[in-house]
Coordinates of C-alpha atoms (C1' of nucleotides) in Angstrom, one line a residue:
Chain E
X110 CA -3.5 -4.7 4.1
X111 CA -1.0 -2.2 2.7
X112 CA 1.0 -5.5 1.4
X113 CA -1.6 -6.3 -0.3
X114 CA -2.8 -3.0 -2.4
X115 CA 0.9 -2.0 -3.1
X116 CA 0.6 -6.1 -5.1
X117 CA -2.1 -5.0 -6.8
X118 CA -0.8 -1.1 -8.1
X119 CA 2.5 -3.2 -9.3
X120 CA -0.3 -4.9 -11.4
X121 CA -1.8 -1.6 -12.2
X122 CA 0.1 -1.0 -15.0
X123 CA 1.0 -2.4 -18.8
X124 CA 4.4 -1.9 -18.7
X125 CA 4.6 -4.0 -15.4
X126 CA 2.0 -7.2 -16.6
X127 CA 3.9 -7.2 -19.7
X128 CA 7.1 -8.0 -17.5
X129 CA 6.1 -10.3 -15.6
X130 CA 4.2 -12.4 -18.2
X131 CA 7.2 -12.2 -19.8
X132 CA 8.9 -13.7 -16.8
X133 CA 6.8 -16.2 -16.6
X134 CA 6.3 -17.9 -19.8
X135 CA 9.8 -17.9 -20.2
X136 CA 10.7 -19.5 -17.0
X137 CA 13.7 -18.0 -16.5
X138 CA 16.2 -15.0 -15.8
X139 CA 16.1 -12.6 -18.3
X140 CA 18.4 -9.6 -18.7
X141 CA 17.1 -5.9 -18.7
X142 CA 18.6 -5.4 -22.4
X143 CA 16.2 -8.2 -23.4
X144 CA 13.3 -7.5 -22.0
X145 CA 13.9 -3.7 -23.0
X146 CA 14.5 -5.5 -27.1
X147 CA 11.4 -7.7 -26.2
X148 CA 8.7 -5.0 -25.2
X149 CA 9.9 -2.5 -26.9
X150 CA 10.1 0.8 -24.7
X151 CA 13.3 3.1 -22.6
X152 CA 15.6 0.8 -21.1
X153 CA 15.2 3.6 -17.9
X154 CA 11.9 3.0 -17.4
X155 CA 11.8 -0.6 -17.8
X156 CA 14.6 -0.1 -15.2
X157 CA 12.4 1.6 -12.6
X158 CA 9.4 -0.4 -13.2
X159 CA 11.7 -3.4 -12.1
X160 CA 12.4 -1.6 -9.0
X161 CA 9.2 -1.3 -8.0
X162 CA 8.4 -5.0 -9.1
X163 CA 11.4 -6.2 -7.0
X164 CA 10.1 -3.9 -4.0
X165 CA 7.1 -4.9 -3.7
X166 CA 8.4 -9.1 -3.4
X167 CA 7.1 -9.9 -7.4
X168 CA 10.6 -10.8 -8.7
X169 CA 14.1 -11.5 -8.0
X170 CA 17.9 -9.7 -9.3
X171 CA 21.0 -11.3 -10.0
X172 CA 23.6 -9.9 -11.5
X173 CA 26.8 -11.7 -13.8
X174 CA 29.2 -9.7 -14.7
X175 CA 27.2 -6.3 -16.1
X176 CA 24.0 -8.1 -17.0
X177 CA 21.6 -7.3 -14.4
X178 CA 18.7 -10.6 -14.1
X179 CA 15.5 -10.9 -13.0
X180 CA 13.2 -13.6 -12.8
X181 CA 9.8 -14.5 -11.0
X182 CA 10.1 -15.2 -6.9
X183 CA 9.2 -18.8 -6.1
X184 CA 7.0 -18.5 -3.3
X185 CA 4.4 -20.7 -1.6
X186 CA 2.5 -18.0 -0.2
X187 CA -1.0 -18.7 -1.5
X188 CA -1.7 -15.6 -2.3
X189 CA 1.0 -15.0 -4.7
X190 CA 1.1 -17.9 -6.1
X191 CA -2.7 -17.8 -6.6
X192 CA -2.2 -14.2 -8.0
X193 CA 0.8 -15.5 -10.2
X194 CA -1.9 -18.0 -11.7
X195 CA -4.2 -15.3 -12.4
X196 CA -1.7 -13.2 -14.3
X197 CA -1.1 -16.2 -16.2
X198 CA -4.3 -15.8 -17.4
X199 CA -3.8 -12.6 -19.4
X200 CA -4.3 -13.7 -22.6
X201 CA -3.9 -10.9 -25.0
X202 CA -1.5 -10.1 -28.5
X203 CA 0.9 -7.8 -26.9
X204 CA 1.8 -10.3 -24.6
X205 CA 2.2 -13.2 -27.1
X206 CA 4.1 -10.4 -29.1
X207 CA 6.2 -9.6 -26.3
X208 CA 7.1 -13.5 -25.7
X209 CA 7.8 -13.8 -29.6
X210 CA 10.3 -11.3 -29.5
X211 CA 12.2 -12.2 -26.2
X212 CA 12.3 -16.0 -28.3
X213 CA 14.3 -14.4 -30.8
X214 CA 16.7 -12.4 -28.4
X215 CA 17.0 -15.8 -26.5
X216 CA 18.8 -17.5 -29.9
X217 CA 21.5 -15.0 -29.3
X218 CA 22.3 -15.7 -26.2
X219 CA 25.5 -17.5 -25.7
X220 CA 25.7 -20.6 -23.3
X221 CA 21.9 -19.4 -21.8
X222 CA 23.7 -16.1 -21.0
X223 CA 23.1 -12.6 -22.9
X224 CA 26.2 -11.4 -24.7
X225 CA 24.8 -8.4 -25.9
X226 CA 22.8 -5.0 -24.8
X227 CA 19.9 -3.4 -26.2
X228 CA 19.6 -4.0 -29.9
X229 CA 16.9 -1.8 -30.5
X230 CA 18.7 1.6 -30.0
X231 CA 16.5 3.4 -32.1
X232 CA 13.3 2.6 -29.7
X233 CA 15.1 4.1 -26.9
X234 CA 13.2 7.8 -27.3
X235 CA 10.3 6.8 -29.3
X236 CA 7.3 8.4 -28.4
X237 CA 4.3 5.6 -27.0
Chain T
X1139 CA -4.9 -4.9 -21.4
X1140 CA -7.0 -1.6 -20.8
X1141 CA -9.7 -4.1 -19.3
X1142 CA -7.3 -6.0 -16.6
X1143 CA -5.1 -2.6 -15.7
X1144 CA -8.6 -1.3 -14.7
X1145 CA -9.7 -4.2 -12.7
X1146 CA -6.1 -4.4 -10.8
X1147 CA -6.5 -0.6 -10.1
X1148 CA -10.3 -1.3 -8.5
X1149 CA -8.4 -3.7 -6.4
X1150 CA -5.2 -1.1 -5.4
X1151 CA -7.5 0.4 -2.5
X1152 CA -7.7 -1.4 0.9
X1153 CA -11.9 0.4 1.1
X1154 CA -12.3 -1.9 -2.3
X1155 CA -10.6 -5.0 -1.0
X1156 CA -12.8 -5.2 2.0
X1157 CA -15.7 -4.5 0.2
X1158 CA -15.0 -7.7 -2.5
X1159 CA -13.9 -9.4 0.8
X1160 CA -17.1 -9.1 2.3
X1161 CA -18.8 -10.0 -0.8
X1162 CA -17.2 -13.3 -1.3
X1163 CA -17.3 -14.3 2.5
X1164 CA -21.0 -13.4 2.8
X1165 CA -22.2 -15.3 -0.7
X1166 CA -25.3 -13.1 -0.9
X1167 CA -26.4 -9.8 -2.1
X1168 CA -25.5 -7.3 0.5
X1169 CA -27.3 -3.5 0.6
X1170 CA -25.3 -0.5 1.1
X1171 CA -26.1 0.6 4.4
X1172 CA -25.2 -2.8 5.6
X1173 CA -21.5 -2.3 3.9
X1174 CA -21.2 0.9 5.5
X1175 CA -22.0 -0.4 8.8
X1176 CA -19.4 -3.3 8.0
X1177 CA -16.9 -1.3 7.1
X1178 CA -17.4 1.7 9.2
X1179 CA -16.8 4.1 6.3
X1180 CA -18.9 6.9 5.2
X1181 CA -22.1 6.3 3.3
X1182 CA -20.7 8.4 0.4
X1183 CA -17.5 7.2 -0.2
X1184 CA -19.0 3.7 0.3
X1185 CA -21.1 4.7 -2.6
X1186 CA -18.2 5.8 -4.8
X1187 CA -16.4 2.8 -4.5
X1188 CA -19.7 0.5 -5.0
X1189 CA -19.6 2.3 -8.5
X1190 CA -16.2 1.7 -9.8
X1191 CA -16.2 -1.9 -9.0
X1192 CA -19.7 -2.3 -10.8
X1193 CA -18.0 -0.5 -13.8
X1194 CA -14.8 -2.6 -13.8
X1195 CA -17.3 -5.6 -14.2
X1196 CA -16.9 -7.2 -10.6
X1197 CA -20.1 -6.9 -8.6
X1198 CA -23.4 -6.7 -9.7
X1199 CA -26.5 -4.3 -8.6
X1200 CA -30.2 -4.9 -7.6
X1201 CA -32.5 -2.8 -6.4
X1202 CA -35.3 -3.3 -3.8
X1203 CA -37.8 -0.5 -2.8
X1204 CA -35.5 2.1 -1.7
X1205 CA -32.8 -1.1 -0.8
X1206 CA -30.0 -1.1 -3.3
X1207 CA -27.7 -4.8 -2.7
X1208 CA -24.7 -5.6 -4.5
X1209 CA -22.8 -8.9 -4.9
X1210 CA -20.2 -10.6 -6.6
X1211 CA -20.6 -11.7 -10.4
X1212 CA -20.7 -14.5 -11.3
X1213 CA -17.9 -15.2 -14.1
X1214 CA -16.9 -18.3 -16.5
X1215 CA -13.8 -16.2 -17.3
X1216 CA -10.4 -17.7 -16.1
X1217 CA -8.9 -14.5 -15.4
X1218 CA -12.1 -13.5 -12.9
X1219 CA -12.7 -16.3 -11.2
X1220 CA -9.1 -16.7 -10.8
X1221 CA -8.5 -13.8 -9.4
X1222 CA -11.9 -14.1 -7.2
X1223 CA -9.4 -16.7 -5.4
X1224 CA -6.7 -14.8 -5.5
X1225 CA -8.7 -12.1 -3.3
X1226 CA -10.5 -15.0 -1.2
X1227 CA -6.7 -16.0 0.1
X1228 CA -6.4 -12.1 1.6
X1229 CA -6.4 -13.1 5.0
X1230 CA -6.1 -10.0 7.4
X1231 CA -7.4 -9.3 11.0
X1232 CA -9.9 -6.0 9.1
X1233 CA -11.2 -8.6 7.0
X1234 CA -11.9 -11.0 9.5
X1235 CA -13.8 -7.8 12.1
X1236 CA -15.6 -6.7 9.0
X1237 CA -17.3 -10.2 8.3
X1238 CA -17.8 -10.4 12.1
X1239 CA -19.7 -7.1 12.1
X1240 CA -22.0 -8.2 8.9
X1241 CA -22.7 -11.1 10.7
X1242 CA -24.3 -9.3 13.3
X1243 CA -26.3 -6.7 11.1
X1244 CA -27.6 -10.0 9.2
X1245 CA -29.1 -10.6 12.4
X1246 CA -31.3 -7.7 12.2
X1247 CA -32.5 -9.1 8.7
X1248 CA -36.3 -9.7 8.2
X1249 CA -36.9 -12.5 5.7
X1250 CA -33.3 -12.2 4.3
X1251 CA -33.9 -8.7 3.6
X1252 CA -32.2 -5.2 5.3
X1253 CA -35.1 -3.5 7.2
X1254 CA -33.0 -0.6 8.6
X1255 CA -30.6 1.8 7.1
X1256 CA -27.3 2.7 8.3
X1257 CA -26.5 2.1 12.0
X1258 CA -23.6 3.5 12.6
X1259 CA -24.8 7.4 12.3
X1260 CA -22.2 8.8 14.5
X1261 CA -19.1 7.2 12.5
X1262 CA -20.6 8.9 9.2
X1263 CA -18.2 11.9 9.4
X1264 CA -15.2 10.6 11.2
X1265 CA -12.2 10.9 9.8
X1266 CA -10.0 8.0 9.3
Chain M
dT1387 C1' 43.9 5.0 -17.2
dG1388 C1' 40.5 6.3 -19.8
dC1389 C1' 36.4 5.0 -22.5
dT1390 C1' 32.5 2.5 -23.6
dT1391 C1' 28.5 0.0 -22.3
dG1392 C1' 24.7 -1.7 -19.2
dC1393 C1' 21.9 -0.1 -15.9
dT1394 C1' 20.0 3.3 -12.4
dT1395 C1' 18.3 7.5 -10.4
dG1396 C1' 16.9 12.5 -9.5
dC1397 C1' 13.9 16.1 -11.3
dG1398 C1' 10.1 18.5 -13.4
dT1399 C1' 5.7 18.0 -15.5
dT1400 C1' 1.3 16.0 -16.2
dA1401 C1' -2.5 13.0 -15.2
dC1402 C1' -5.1 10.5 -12.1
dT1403 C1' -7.6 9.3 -7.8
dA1404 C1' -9.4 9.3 -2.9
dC1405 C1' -11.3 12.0 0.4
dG1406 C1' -14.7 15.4 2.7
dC1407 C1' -18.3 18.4 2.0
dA1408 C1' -22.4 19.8 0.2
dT1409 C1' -26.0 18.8 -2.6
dA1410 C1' -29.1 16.1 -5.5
dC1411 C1' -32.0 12.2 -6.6
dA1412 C1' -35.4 8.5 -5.5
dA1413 C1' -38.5 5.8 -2.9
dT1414 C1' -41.3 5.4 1.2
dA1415 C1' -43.9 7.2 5.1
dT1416 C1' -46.8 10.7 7.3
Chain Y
dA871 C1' -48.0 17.0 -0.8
dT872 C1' -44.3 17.1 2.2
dA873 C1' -40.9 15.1 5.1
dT874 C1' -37.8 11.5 5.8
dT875 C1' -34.6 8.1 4.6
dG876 C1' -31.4 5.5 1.4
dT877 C1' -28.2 6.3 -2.0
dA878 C1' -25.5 8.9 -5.6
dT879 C1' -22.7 12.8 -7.4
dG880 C1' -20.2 17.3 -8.4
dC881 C1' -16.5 20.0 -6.7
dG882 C1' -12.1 21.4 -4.6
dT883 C1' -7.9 19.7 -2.6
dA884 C1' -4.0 16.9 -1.7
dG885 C1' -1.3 13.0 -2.5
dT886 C1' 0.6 9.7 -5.9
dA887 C1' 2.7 7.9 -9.9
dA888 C1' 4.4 7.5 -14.9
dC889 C1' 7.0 9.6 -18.3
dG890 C1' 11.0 12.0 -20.7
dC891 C1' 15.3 14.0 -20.0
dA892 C1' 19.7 14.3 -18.2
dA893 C1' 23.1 12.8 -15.3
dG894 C1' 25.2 9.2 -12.4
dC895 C1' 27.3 4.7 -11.1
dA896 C1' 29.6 0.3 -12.1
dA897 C1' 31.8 -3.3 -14.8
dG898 C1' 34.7 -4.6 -18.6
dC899 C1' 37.6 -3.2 -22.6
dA900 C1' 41.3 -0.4 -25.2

DNA sequence: TGCTTGCTTGCGTTACTACGCATACAATAT
DNA sequence: ATATTGTATGCGTAGTAACGCAAGCAAGCA
């Protein structure tokens, strides 16, 4: 059971449902500098809330050169993908926000690769 | 996203799991003291955890004499019933004994109703 | 070989939550 | 009316987890 309830705290939390909807509209890897651009908050904490995303079997890292990537796991467990369905279902303006703004970091990508870090420096210590 | 961070946290606790578990698999209202017996938890804790799911909008509450049943609501919402699946495709060994043991305390059921309180008196204290 | 940049991690603080215990409330039975 | 039984709740404690800050690691560039 413990599988199961450590799923459901990595779904406990905004930060961490904002990711992975991110994730999966976009349908592909995305860098930690654009995902930090896209919602907006510390590039450390995004960074640990990854970790435990990863840990816990929600996502997948790759890495190309010093761009770190993540993107959704592609399993066929019913339960995940079930509970990947239902988190499709969020529907809610931060989210379509979120996706918006990762559109926009996309167009500068070079070759479907990120060429650049976080552009929003001067989110980096704001206050939620 | 207040609404489904809530509703993922009611689900982060394996006493809450079972409980929805036993819901879905039993398709009927289903009175306290027969979840308690089910899930061979204390009556009071049973109690607390009855409450947060009916606050996080995922079981409902009837009364009856001095009989209080619970069950599952029933949602139009994509995000619910989704996840309603999602926790249907939990498959785990504690799920399966606790379904066995409502089973049996059906049995003792007059006209579909509970006629007895909690059974199992001696596990009321235990610790866990 | 440094230096910058992308990303990660350890620490201290704060906030939340589950549990056990004791008690309280509510409905029925004697 | 009072006792009993089914259920709920307030309190104290302990464990967990998110955040900001500061420092650390690792890859590429000057």
């Amino acid at each position: 059971m413990e599988q199961f309830i450590e799923i459901f705290k990595a779904l406990s939390d905004e930060t961490r449902l904002r990711i992975l909807n991110l994730l999966i509209l976009s349908e592909e890897s995305v860098c930690v500098c654009e995902i930090v651009d896209s919602l907006e908050q510390n590039q450390y904490n995004i960074s640990k809330h990854l970790k435990l995303l990863k840990n816990v079997g929600l996502i997948n890292e790759s890495k190309d050169g010093r761009y770190k990537y993540f993107s959704l796991i592609k399993s066929e467990d019913l339960f995940i993908t079930s509970l990947l369905q239902t988190i499709s279902n969020i529907s809610h303006q931060i989210i379509t926000e979120d996706h918006k703004r990762l559109e926009k970091r996309f167009d500068i990508r070079v070759k479907k690769k990120c060429v650049v870090g976080v552009q929003n420096k001067h989110l980096l210590s704001r206050k939620n």
